[in-house]
PDB file of C-alpha atoms (C1' of nucleotides) in Angstrom:
ATOM      1  CA  UNK O1376      42.297 -19.857  -1.547  1.00 86.00           C
ATOM      2  CA  UNK O1377      41.805 -22.326  -4.353  1.00 95.00           C
ATOM      3  CA  UNK O1378      42.099 -21.845  -8.128  1.00 96.00           C
ATOM      4  CA  UNK O1379      38.323 -21.943  -8.475  1.00 97.00           C
ATOM      5  CA  UNK O1380      37.921 -19.216  -5.920  1.00 97.00           C
ATOM      6  CA  UNK O1381      40.594 -17.187  -7.614  1.00 97.00           C
ATOM      7  CA  UNK O1382      38.705 -17.474 -10.875  1.00 97.00           C
ATOM      8  CA  UNK O1383      35.453 -16.396  -9.238  1.00 98.00           C
ATOM      9  CA  UNK O1384      37.164 -13.437  -7.612  1.00 98.00           C
ATOM     10  CA  UNK O1385      38.778 -12.428 -10.887  1.00 97.00           C
ATOM     11  CA  UNK O1386      35.444 -12.586 -12.662  1.00 98.00           C
ATOM     12  CA  UNK O1387      33.784 -10.478 -10.002  1.00 98.00           C
ATOM     13  CA  UNK O1388      36.586  -7.961  -9.650  1.00 97.00           C
ATOM     14  CA  UNK O1389      35.424  -4.730 -11.236  1.00 96.00           C
ATOM     15  CA  UNK O1390      32.401  -6.485 -12.754  1.00 98.00           C
ATOM     16  CA  UNK O1391      29.560  -4.005 -13.257  1.00 97.00           C
ATOM     17  CA  UNK O1392      27.070  -6.428 -14.810  1.00 97.00           C
ATOM     18  CA  UNK O1393      25.450  -7.564 -11.562  1.00 98.00           C
ATOM     19  CA  UNK O1394      25.908 -11.238 -12.397  1.00 98.00           C
ATOM     20  CA  UNK O1395      23.778 -14.059 -11.080  1.00 98.00           C
ATOM     21  CA  UNK O1396      25.162 -17.290  -9.659  1.00 98.00           C
ATOM     22  CA  UNK O1397      24.664 -18.869 -13.057  1.00 98.00           C
ATOM     23  CA  UNK O1398      26.556 -16.055 -14.764  1.00 98.00           C
ATOM     24  CA  UNK O1399      29.459 -16.667 -12.410  1.00 98.00           C
ATOM     25  CA  UNK O1400      29.216 -20.403 -12.956  1.00 98.00           C
ATOM     26  CA  UNK O1401      29.287 -20.035 -16.745  1.00 98.00           C
ATOM     27  CA  UNK O1402      32.155 -17.584 -16.692  1.00 98.00           C
ATOM     28  CA  UNK O1403      34.359 -19.731 -14.481  1.00 98.00           C
ATOM     29  CA  UNK O1404      33.375 -22.836 -16.387  1.00 97.00           C
ATOM     30  CA  UNK O1405      35.341 -21.633 -19.395  1.00 97.00           C
ATOM     31  CA  UNK O1406      38.513 -21.903 -17.363  1.00 96.00           C
ATOM     32  CA  UNK O1407      37.491 -24.711 -15.018  1.00 97.00           C
ATOM     33  CA  UNK O1408      34.977 -26.923 -16.810  1.00 96.00           C
ATOM     34  CA  UNK O1409      34.473 -29.036 -13.694  1.00 95.00           C
ATOM     35  CA  UNK O1410      33.311 -26.150 -11.507  1.00 97.00           C
ATOM     36  CA  UNK O1411      30.144 -26.921  -9.601  1.00 97.00           C
ATOM     37  CA  UNK O1412      27.346 -24.749  -8.302  1.00 98.00           C
ATOM     38  CA  UNK O1413      28.218 -25.833  -4.791  1.00 97.00           C
ATOM     39  CA  UNK O1414      31.558 -24.105  -5.156  1.00 98.00           C
ATOM     40  CA  UNK O1415      29.988 -20.999  -6.616  1.00 98.00           C
ATOM     41  CA  UNK O1416      27.403 -20.719  -3.859  1.00 98.00           C
ATOM     42  CA  UNK O1417      29.979 -21.554  -1.182  1.00 98.00           C
ATOM     43  CA  UNK O1418      32.229 -18.794  -2.417  1.00 98.00           C
ATOM     44  CA  UNK O1419      29.374 -16.323  -2.677  1.00 98.00           C
ATOM     45  CA  UNK O1420      28.432 -17.138   0.887  1.00 97.00           C
ATOM     46  CA  UNK O1421      31.984 -16.579   2.066  1.00 97.00           C
ATOM     47  CA  UNK O1422      32.197 -13.289   0.223  1.00 97.00           C
ATOM     48  CA  UNK O1423      28.917 -12.098   1.626  1.00 97.00           C
ATOM     49  CA  UNK O1424      29.995 -12.936   5.162  1.00 95.00           C
ATOM     50  CA  UNK O1425      33.171 -10.874   4.888  1.00 96.00           C
ATOM     51  CA  UNK O1426      31.358  -8.047   3.082  1.00 95.00           C
ATOM     52  CA  UNK O1427      33.175  -8.718  -0.146  1.00 96.00           C
ATOM     53  CA  UNK O1428      30.040  -8.590  -2.271  1.00 97.00           C
ATOM     54  CA  UNK O1429      26.481  -7.411  -2.000  1.00 96.00           C
ATOM     55  CA  UNK O1430      23.436  -9.482  -2.783  1.00 97.00           C
ATOM     56  CA  UNK O1431      21.053  -7.322  -4.744  1.00 96.00           C
ATOM     57  CA  UNK O1432      17.284  -7.148  -4.450  1.00 93.00           C
ATOM     58  CA  UNK O1433      16.706  -5.909  -7.958  1.00 94.00           C
ATOM     59  CA  UNK O1434      15.588  -8.980  -9.872  1.00 95.00           C
ATOM     60  CA  UNK O1435      12.638 -11.068  -8.742  1.00 95.00           C
ATOM     61  CA  UNK O1436      13.743 -14.089 -10.718  1.00 96.00           C
ATOM     62  CA  UNK O1437      17.265 -14.566  -9.433  1.00 97.00           C
ATOM     63  CA  UNK O1438      19.799 -13.235  -7.001  1.00 98.00           C
ATOM     64  CA  UNK O1439      22.419 -10.942  -8.403  1.00 98.00           C
ATOM     65  CA  UNK O1440      25.740 -10.006  -6.922  1.00 98.00           C
ATOM     66  CA  UNK O1441      27.729  -6.825  -6.938  1.00 97.00           C
ATOM     67  CA  UNK O1442      31.410  -6.533  -6.012  1.00 98.00           C
ATOM     68  CA  UNK O1443      30.924  -2.800  -5.557  1.00 97.00           C
ATOM     69  CA  UNK O1444      30.266  -2.681  -1.838  1.00 96.00           C
ATOM     70  CA  UNK O1445      30.243   1.074  -1.546  1.00 95.00           C
ATOM     71  CA  UNK O1446      26.727   2.355  -1.026  1.00 92.00           C
ATOM     72  CA  UNK O1447      25.316   3.035  -4.448  1.00 96.00           C
ATOM     73  CA  UNK O1448      22.128   2.917  -6.438  1.00 97.00           C
ATOM     74  CA  UNK O1449      20.818   1.492  -9.678  1.00 96.00           C
ATOM     75  CA  UNK O1450      19.162   2.543 -12.880  1.00 95.00           C
ATOM     76  CA  UNK O1451      17.058  -0.244 -14.314  1.00 95.00           C
ATOM     77  CA  UNK O1452      15.821  -0.222 -17.885  1.00 93.00           C
ATOM     78  CA  UNK O1453      12.180  -1.230 -18.136  1.00 90.00           C
ATOM     79  CA  UNK O1454      12.722  -2.469 -21.677  1.00 87.00           C
ATOM     80  CA  UNK O1455      15.867  -4.545 -21.670  1.00 89.00           C
ATOM     81  CA  UNK O1456      16.456  -4.997 -17.957  1.00 90.00           C
ATOM     82  CA  UNK O1457      19.919  -3.511 -18.075  1.00 91.00           C
ATOM     83  CA  UNK O1458      21.151  -2.364 -14.679  1.00 94.00           C
ATOM     84  CA  UNK O1459      23.536   0.548 -14.356  1.00 93.00           C
ATOM     85  CA  UNK O1460      25.289   1.739 -11.210  1.00 94.00           C
ATOM     86  CA  UNK O1461      24.906   5.288 -10.008  1.00 95.00           C
ATOM     87  CA  UNK O1462      27.212   6.458  -7.265  1.00 94.00           C
ATOM     88  CA  UNK O1463      25.342   9.578  -6.204  1.00 93.00           C
ATOM     89  CA  UNK O1464      24.816   9.856  -2.469  1.00 91.00           C
ATOM     90  CA  UNK O1465      21.247  10.861  -1.688  1.00 92.00           C
ATOM     91  CA  UNK O1466      20.530  12.455   1.647  1.00 90.00           C
ATOM     92  CA  UNK O1467      17.019  11.259   2.267  1.00 93.00           C
ATOM     93  CA  UNK O1468      15.065  12.235   5.308  1.00 90.00           C
ATOM     94  CA  UNK O1469      11.911  10.510   6.383  1.00 91.00           C
ATOM     95  CA  UNK O1470       9.078  11.923   8.455  1.00 91.00           C
ATOM     96  CA  UNK O1471      10.078  12.441  12.074  1.00 91.00           C
ATOM     97  CA  UNK O1472       7.312  10.278  13.470  1.00 91.00           C
ATOM     98  CA  UNK O1473       8.768   7.342  11.573  1.00 91.00           C
ATOM     99  CA  UNK O1474      12.435   7.975  12.305  1.00 91.00           C
ATOM    100  CA  UNK O1475      11.577   8.077  15.976  1.00 92.00           C
ATOM    101  CA  UNK O1476      10.537   4.455  15.946  1.00 92.00           C
ATOM    102  CA  UNK O1477      12.546   3.029  13.059  1.00 94.00           C
ATOM    103  CA  UNK O1478      16.274   3.595  13.239  1.00 94.00           C
ATOM    104  CA  UNK O1479      17.504   4.153   9.691  1.00 95.00           C
ATOM    105  CA  UNK O1480      20.908   2.748   8.810  1.00 93.00           C
ATOM    106  CA  UNK O1481      20.963   3.183   5.071  1.00 93.00           C
ATOM    107  CA  UNK O1482      18.981   3.492   1.915  1.00 94.00           C
ATOM    108  CA  UNK O1483      19.024   2.177  -1.609  1.00 95.00           C
ATOM    109  CA  UNK O1484      17.323   3.734  -4.580  1.00 97.00           C
ATOM    110  CA  UNK O1485      16.283   2.137  -7.821  1.00 96.00           C
ATOM    111  CA  UNK O1486      15.471   4.363 -10.744  1.00 96.00           C
ATOM    112  CA  UNK O1487      13.278   2.890 -13.426  1.00 95.00           C
ATOM    113  CA  UNK O1488      13.228   4.175 -16.965  1.00 95.00           C
ATOM    114  CA  UNK O1489      14.441   3.572 -20.485  1.00 94.00           C
ATOM    115  CA  UNK O1490      18.086   3.332 -21.438  1.00 93.00           C
ATOM    116  CA  UNK O1491      19.655   5.019 -24.412  1.00 93.00           C
ATOM    117  CA  UNK O1492      19.787   1.912 -26.591  1.00 92.00           C
ATOM    118  CA  UNK O1493      16.143   1.059 -26.003  1.00 91.00           C
ATOM    119  CA  UNK O1494      15.009   4.600 -26.659  1.00 90.00           C
ATOM    120  CA  UNK O1495      16.711   4.443 -30.024  1.00 87.00           C
ATOM    121  CA  UNK O1496      15.228   1.058 -30.769  1.00 82.00           C
ATOM    122  CA  UNK O1497      11.816   2.151 -29.495  1.00 67.00           C
ATOM    123  CA  UNK O1498      11.474  -1.228 -27.838  1.00 47.00           C
ATOM    124  CA  UNK O1499       8.039  -1.792 -26.375  1.00 50.00           C
ATOM    125  CA  UNK O1500       8.034  -1.912 -22.624  1.00 43.00           C
ATOM    126  CA  UNK O1501       7.434  -5.404 -21.449  1.00 42.00           C
TER     127      UNK O1501
ATOM    128  CA  UNK P1474     -14.988 -12.980 -11.401  1.00 87.00           C
ATOM    129  CA  UNK P1475     -15.023 -16.230  -9.499  1.00 95.00           C
ATOM    130  CA  UNK P1476     -15.356 -16.871  -5.773  1.00 96.00           C
ATOM    131  CA  UNK P1477     -11.671 -17.743  -5.555  1.00 97.00           C
ATOM    132  CA  UNK P1478     -10.718 -14.480  -7.175  1.00 97.00           C
ATOM    133  CA  UNK P1479     -13.031 -12.601  -4.876  1.00 97.00           C
ATOM    134  CA  UNK P1480     -11.328 -14.195  -1.899  1.00 97.00           C
ATOM    135  CA  UNK P1481      -7.892 -13.272  -3.221  1.00 98.00           C
ATOM    136  CA  UNK P1482      -8.988  -9.709  -3.830  1.00 98.00           C
ATOM    137  CA  UNK P1483     -10.481  -9.444  -0.380  1.00 97.00           C
ATOM    138  CA  UNK P1484      -7.307 -10.727   1.174  1.00 98.00           C
ATOM    139  CA  UNK P1485      -5.206  -8.247  -0.770  1.00 98.00           C
ATOM    140  CA  UNK P1486      -7.494  -5.269  -0.291  1.00 97.00           C
ATOM    141  CA  UNK P1487      -5.826  -2.926   2.122  1.00 96.00           C
ATOM    142  CA  UNK P1488      -3.214  -5.549   2.999  1.00 98.00           C
ATOM    143  CA  UNK P1489      -0.002  -3.895   4.137  1.00 97.00           C
ATOM    144  CA  UNK P1490       1.964  -7.069   4.844  1.00 97.00           C
ATOM    145  CA  UNK P1491       3.453  -7.470   1.346  1.00 98.00           C
ATOM    146  CA  UNK P1492       2.319 -11.083   1.097  1.00 98.00           C
ATOM    147  CA  UNK P1493       3.951 -13.715  -1.057  1.00 98.00           C
ATOM    148  CA  UNK P1494       2.048 -16.071  -3.343  1.00 98.00           C
ATOM    149  CA  UNK P1495       2.169 -18.650  -0.592  1.00 98.00           C
ATOM    150  CA  UNK P1496       0.753 -16.188   1.930  1.00 98.00           C
ATOM    151  CA  UNK P1497      -2.135 -15.539  -0.430  1.00 98.00           C
ATOM    152  CA  UNK P1498      -2.585 -19.249  -1.030  1.00 98.00           C
ATOM    153  CA  UNK P1499      -2.701 -20.028   2.689  1.00 98.00           C
ATOM    154  CA  UNK P1500      -5.098 -17.201   3.434  1.00 98.00           C
ATOM    155  CA  UNK P1501      -7.569 -18.152   0.727  1.00 98.00           C
ATOM    156  CA  UNK P1502      -7.212 -21.816   1.595  1.00 97.00           C
ATOM    157  CA  UNK P1503      -9.039 -21.238   4.873  1.00 97.00           C
ATOM    158  CA  UNK P1504     -12.132 -20.309   2.928  1.00 96.00           C
ATOM    159  CA  UNK P1505     -11.573 -22.418  -0.185  1.00 97.00           C
ATOM    160  CA  UNK P1506      -9.550 -25.479   0.799  1.00 96.00           C
ATOM    161  CA  UNK P1507      -9.334 -26.629  -2.822  1.00 96.00           C
ATOM    162  CA  UNK P1508      -7.616 -23.475  -4.044  1.00 97.00           C
ATOM    163  CA  UNK P1509      -4.563 -24.197  -6.175  1.00 97.00           C
ATOM    164  CA  UNK P1510      -1.373 -22.270  -6.815  1.00 98.00           C
ATOM    165  CA  UNK P1511      -2.334 -22.076 -10.469  1.00 98.00           C
ATOM    166  CA  UNK P1512      -5.308 -19.974  -9.526  1.00 98.00           C
ATOM    167  CA  UNK P1513      -3.256 -17.781  -7.222  1.00 98.00           C
ATOM    168  CA  UNK P1514      -0.603 -17.168  -9.843  1.00 98.00           C
ATOM    169  CA  UNK P1515      -3.182 -16.678 -12.580  1.00 98.00           C
ATOM    170  CA  UNK P1516      -4.931 -14.056 -10.524  1.00 98.00           C
ATOM    171  CA  UNK P1517      -1.684 -12.350  -9.605  1.00 98.00           C
ATOM    172  CA  UNK P1518      -0.786 -12.220 -13.288  1.00 97.00           C
ATOM    173  CA  UNK P1519      -4.138 -10.691 -14.151  1.00 97.00           C
ATOM    174  CA  UNK P1520      -3.838  -8.121 -11.399  1.00 97.00           C
ATOM    175  CA  UNK P1521      -0.345  -7.186 -12.474  1.00 97.00           C
ATOM    176  CA  UNK P1522      -1.438  -6.730 -16.074  1.00 95.00           C
ATOM    177  CA  UNK P1523      -4.192  -4.315 -15.127  1.00 96.00           C
ATOM    178  CA  UNK P1524      -1.974  -2.516 -12.593  1.00 95.00           C
ATOM    179  CA  UNK P1525      -4.013  -3.780  -9.698  1.00 96.00           C
ATOM    180  CA  UNK P1526      -0.978  -4.861  -7.689  1.00 97.00           C
ATOM    181  CA  UNK P1527       2.749  -4.304  -7.683  1.00 96.00           C
ATOM    182  CA  UNK P1528       5.349  -7.036  -7.639  1.00 97.00           C
ATOM    183  CA  UNK P1529       8.022  -6.026  -5.179  1.00 96.00           C
ATOM    184  CA  UNK P1530      11.761  -6.460  -5.512  1.00 93.00           C
ATOM    185  CA  UNK P1531      12.457  -6.422  -1.811  1.00 94.00           C
ATOM    186  CA  UNK P1532      12.954 -10.074  -0.957  1.00 95.00           C
ATOM    187  CA  UNK P1533      15.495 -12.226  -2.746  1.00 94.00           C
ATOM    188  CA  UNK P1534      13.831 -15.453  -1.723  1.00 96.00           C
ATOM    189  CA  UNK P1535      10.295 -14.882  -2.964  1.00 97.00           C
ATOM    190  CA  UNK P1536       8.122 -12.453  -4.828  1.00 98.00           C
ATOM    191  CA  UNK P1537       5.924 -10.248  -2.726  1.00 98.00           C
ATOM    192  CA  UNK P1538       2.874  -8.339  -3.774  1.00 98.00           C
ATOM    193  CA  UNK P1539       1.491  -5.004  -2.775  1.00 98.00           C
ATOM    194  CA  UNK P1540      -2.049  -3.797  -3.473  1.00 98.00           C
ATOM    195  CA  UNK P1541      -0.908  -0.247  -2.823  1.00 97.00           C
ATOM    196  CA  UNK P1542      -0.132   0.833  -6.373  1.00 96.00           C
ATOM    197  CA  UNK P1543       0.548   4.442  -5.547  1.00 95.00           C
ATOM    198  CA  UNK P1544       4.255   5.178  -5.779  1.00 92.00           C
ATOM    199  CA  UNK P1545       5.668   4.562  -2.359  1.00 96.00           C
ATOM    200  CA  UNK P1546       8.736   3.293  -0.585  1.00 97.00           C
ATOM    201  CA  UNK P1547       9.680   0.790   2.072  1.00 96.00           C
ATOM    202  CA  UNK P1548      11.387   0.553   5.399  1.00 95.00           C
ATOM    203  CA  UNK P1549      12.916  -2.854   5.932  1.00 95.00           C
ATOM    204  CA  UNK P1550      14.043  -4.083   9.327  1.00 93.00           C
ATOM    205  CA  UNK P1551      17.427  -5.759   9.186  1.00 90.00           C
ATOM    206  CA  UNK P1552      16.574  -7.850  12.223  1.00 87.00           C
ATOM    207  CA  UNK P1553      13.111  -9.243  11.690  1.00 89.00           C
ATOM    208  CA  UNK P1554      12.556  -8.492   8.020  1.00 90.00           C
ATOM    209  CA  UNK P1555       9.414  -6.504   8.653  1.00 91.00           C
ATOM    210  CA  UNK P1556       8.511  -4.238   5.752  1.00 94.00           C
ATOM    211  CA  UNK P1557       6.676  -0.980   6.334  1.00 93.00           C
ATOM    212  CA  UNK P1558       5.266   1.358   3.727  1.00 94.00           C
ATOM    213  CA  UNK P1559       6.306   4.984   3.580  1.00 94.00           C
ATOM    214  CA  UNK P1560       4.339   7.275   1.378  1.00 93.00           C
ATOM    215  CA  UNK P1561       6.755  10.193   1.202  1.00 93.00           C
ATOM    216  CA  UNK P1562       7.421  11.448  -2.304  1.00 92.00           C
ATOM    217  CA  UNK P1563      11.132  11.960  -2.861  1.00 92.00           C
ATOM    218  CA  UNK P1564      12.226  14.297  -5.607  1.00 90.00           C
ATOM    219  CA  UNK P1565      15.471  12.731  -6.647  1.00 93.00           C
ATOM    220  CA  UNK P1566      17.633  14.179  -9.347  1.00 90.00           C
ATOM    221  CA  UNK P1567      20.445  12.295 -10.937  1.00 91.00           C
ATOM    222  CA  UNK P1568      23.558  13.693 -12.582  1.00 90.00           C
ATOM    223  CA  UNK P1569      22.774  15.413 -15.881  1.00 91.00           C
ATOM    224  CA  UNK P1570      25.128  13.260 -17.931  1.00 91.00           C
ATOM    225  CA  UNK P1571      23.095  10.236 -16.912  1.00 91.00           C
ATOM    226  CA  UNK P1572      19.625  11.703 -17.326  1.00 90.00           C
ATOM    227  CA  UNK P1573      20.569  12.701 -20.846  1.00 92.00           C
ATOM    228  CA  UNK P1574      20.962   9.085 -21.868  1.00 92.00           C
ATOM    229  CA  UNK P1575      18.666   7.293 -19.449  1.00 94.00           C
ATOM    230  CA  UNK P1576      15.108   8.541 -19.348  1.00 94.00           C
ATOM    231  CA  UNK P1577      13.910   8.264 -15.773  1.00 95.00           C
ATOM    232  CA  UNK P1578      10.294   7.297 -15.230  1.00 93.00           C
ATOM    233  CA  UNK P1579      10.227   6.658 -11.529  1.00 93.00           C
ATOM    234  CA  UNK P1580      12.144   5.672  -8.471  1.00 94.00           C
ATOM    235  CA  UNK P1581      11.782   3.441  -5.500  1.00 95.00           C
ATOM    236  CA  UNK P1582      13.647   3.734  -2.243  1.00 97.00           C
ATOM    237  CA  UNK P1583      14.293   1.112   0.373  1.00 96.00           C
ATOM    238  CA  UNK P1584      15.407   2.217   3.789  1.00 96.00           C
ATOM    239  CA  UNK P1585      17.226  -0.333   5.896  1.00 95.00           C
ATOM    240  CA  UNK P1586      17.389  -0.131   9.637  1.00 95.00           C
ATOM    241  CA  UNK P1587      15.997  -1.508  12.842  1.00 94.00           C
ATOM    242  CA  UNK P1588      12.357  -1.350  13.795  1.00 93.00           C
ATOM    243  CA  UNK P1589      11.027  -0.338  17.156  1.00 93.00           C
ATOM    244  CA  UNK P1590      10.291  -3.851  18.358  1.00 92.00           C
ATOM    245  CA  UNK P1591      13.737  -5.136  17.456  1.00 91.00           C
ATOM    246  CA  UNK P1592      15.465  -2.195  19.072  1.00 90.00           C
ATOM    247  CA  UNK P1593      13.647  -2.970  22.283  1.00 87.00           C
ATOM    248  CA  UNK P1594      14.503  -6.643  22.008  1.00 83.00           C
ATOM    249  CA  UNK P1595      18.087  -5.842  21.076  1.00 68.00           C
ATOM    250  CA  UNK P1596      17.911  -8.576  18.485  1.00 47.00           C
ATOM    251  CA  UNK P1597      21.238  -9.282  16.855  1.00 49.00           C
ATOM    252  CA  UNK P1598      21.354  -8.289  13.215  1.00 43.00           C
ATOM    253  CA  UNK P1599      21.460 -11.333  11.013  1.00 41.00           C
TER     254      UNK P1599
ATOM    255  C1'  DG Y 714     -20.479 -24.780 -28.303  1.00 66.83           C
ATOM    256  C1'  DT Y 715     -17.228 -21.566 -27.023  1.00 66.83           C
ATOM    257  C1'  DT Y 716     -14.736 -19.254 -23.727  1.00 66.83           C
ATOM    258  C1'  DA Y 717     -12.639 -18.645 -19.413  1.00 66.83           C
ATOM    259  C1'  DC Y 718     -11.348 -20.417 -14.984  1.00 66.83           C
ATOM    260  C1'  DT Y 719     -10.286 -24.067 -11.770  1.00 66.83           C
ATOM    261  C1'  DG Y 720      -7.561 -27.875  -9.641  1.00 66.83           C
ATOM    262  C1'  DC Y 721      -4.175 -31.218 -10.110  1.00 66.83           C
ATOM    263  C1'  DA Y 722       0.123 -32.743 -11.408  1.00 66.83           C
ATOM    264  C1'  DA Y 723       4.280 -32.370 -13.652  1.00 66.83           C
ATOM    265  C1'  DA Y 724       7.986 -29.707 -15.027  1.00 66.83           C
ATOM    266  C1'  DG Y 725      11.285 -25.867 -14.733  1.00 66.83           C
ATOM    267  C1'  DC Y 726      14.432 -22.905 -12.606  1.00 66.83           C
ATOM    268  C1'  DT Y 727      17.201 -21.342  -8.738  1.00 66.83           C
ATOM    269  C1'  DT Y 728      19.302 -22.492  -4.560  1.00 66.83           C
ATOM    270  C1'  DT Y 729      20.651 -25.701  -0.843  1.00 66.83           C
ATOM    271  C1'  DT Y 730      22.438 -29.879   1.041  1.00 66.83           C
ATOM    272  C1'  DG Y 731      24.656 -34.609   1.768  1.00 66.83           C
ATOM    273  C1'  DC Y 732      28.436 -37.076   0.766  1.00 66.83           C
ATOM    274  C1'  DA Y 733      32.566 -39.034  -1.077  1.00 66.83           C
ATOM    275  C1'  DT Y 734      36.933 -37.423  -2.612  1.00 66.83           C
ATOM    276  C1'  DC Y 735      40.852 -34.706  -2.780  1.00 66.83           C
ATOM    277  C1'  DC Y 736      44.395 -31.444  -1.303  1.00 66.83           C
ATOM    278  C1'  DC Y 737      47.127 -29.292   2.073  1.00 66.83           C
ATOM    279  C1'  DT Y 738      49.097 -29.013   6.556  1.00 66.83           C
TER     280       DT Y 738
ATOM    281  C1'  DA G1309      45.051 -37.931  10.510  1.00 66.83           C
ATOM    282  C1'  DG G1310      42.309 -33.685  10.186  1.00 66.83           C
ATOM    283  C1'  DG G1311      40.266 -29.552   8.223  1.00 66.83           C
ATOM    284  C1'  DG G1312      38.611 -27.362   4.455  1.00 66.83           C
ATOM    285  C1'  DA G1313      37.244 -27.155  -0.415  1.00 66.83           C
ATOM    286  C1'  DT G1314      35.597 -29.487  -4.421  1.00 66.83           C
ATOM    287  C1'  DG G1315      32.304 -32.005  -7.593  1.00 66.83           C
ATOM    288  C1'  DC G1316      28.390 -34.602  -8.117  1.00 66.83           C
ATOM    289  C1'  DA G1317      23.814 -35.595  -7.409  1.00 66.83           C
ATOM    290  C1'  DA G1318      19.754 -35.269  -5.009  1.00 66.83           C
ATOM    291  C1'  DA G1319      16.556 -32.449  -2.727  1.00 66.83           C
ATOM    292  C1'  DA G1320      14.109 -28.372  -1.661  1.00 66.83           C
ATOM    293  C1'  DG G1321      11.595 -24.092  -2.580  1.00 66.83           C
ATOM    294  C1'  DC G1322       9.258 -21.058  -5.691  1.00 66.83           C
ATOM    295  C1'  DT G1323       7.012 -20.457 -10.092  1.00 66.83           C
ATOM    296  C1'  DT G1324       5.182 -21.954 -14.533  1.00 66.83           C
ATOM    297  C1'  DT G1325       2.744 -24.915 -17.598  1.00 66.83           C
ATOM    298  C1'  DG G1326      -0.248 -28.740 -19.679  1.00 66.83           C
ATOM    299  C1'  DC G1327      -4.430 -30.734 -19.355  1.00 66.83           C
ATOM    300  C1'  DA G1328      -8.921 -32.316 -18.231  1.00 66.83           C
ATOM    301  C1'  DG G1329     -13.100 -30.969 -15.989  1.00 66.83           C
ATOM    302  C1'  DT G1330     -16.473 -27.408 -15.006  1.00 66.83           C
ATOM    303  C1'  DA G1331     -19.221 -23.244 -14.994  1.00 66.83           C
ATOM    304  C1'  DA G1332     -21.058 -19.261 -17.505  1.00 66.83           C
ATOM    305  C1'  DC G1333     -22.603 -17.147 -21.398  1.00 66.83           C
TER     306       DC G1333
END
DNA sequence: GTTACTGCAAAGCTTTTGCATCCCT
DNA sequence: AGGGATGCAAAAGCTTTGCAGTAAC
């Protein structure tokens, strides 16, 4: 456990912004200006391997990370891209002919829509 | 409508493999060896803008495309990465305090598990 | 001639890797 | 000394962009 790792962990702890590697890098850089991406990616890799964070599939342009490792879902705003956690547990059943051949271990749901701020602003959907 | 675009459309038509840009490139290359990525990405962009294909958020390492634009969901094998469509329509309701502020327009579900082939092979989960 | 599309190449962005250095036992 | 982590820089992979040439109208 090094100071850089501590700083990364502190930034991630309780973070609900689904940060990217660059977000982590920039945040830790304030405290440790010499931090390198190698360290960030090394630490991410370590955390993933011990199930300390999840790598999210919700942004095609970059990988995002989530310290909330409990199964949960996301609301994604089509206008501003904001991503909000939703902890509801959905009991989803799939057709029997599929579950016979594909053993389901879990599910993840993304809801797409428009967040409160963007509805007020009437931002045009990109 | 150019020959290259025709070839891309033909490759995508009915394709259930969720190909990446490179997959498209390689497929069309057999018929048009001079095809360039610019053309592939241009065509993808056009198709997206007219809702001819969907860009999928199911692979962190590359963008994948799906000519099936009807709302549908995916089964993803944790062992081999195979992605299978599932057309079931899930009626998901979220807590009222959230739906009051976030206007839901749609949802997409990913199921994670182990496919038939991998269960037979007893492949270790990566 | 104008417009749109192609192919090539370069650039951009994100992620990975090689390596020298440093710190801690 | 040896193992592990760091920082730097280069490389790699995917995507975007600039530009000149070409085809269609």
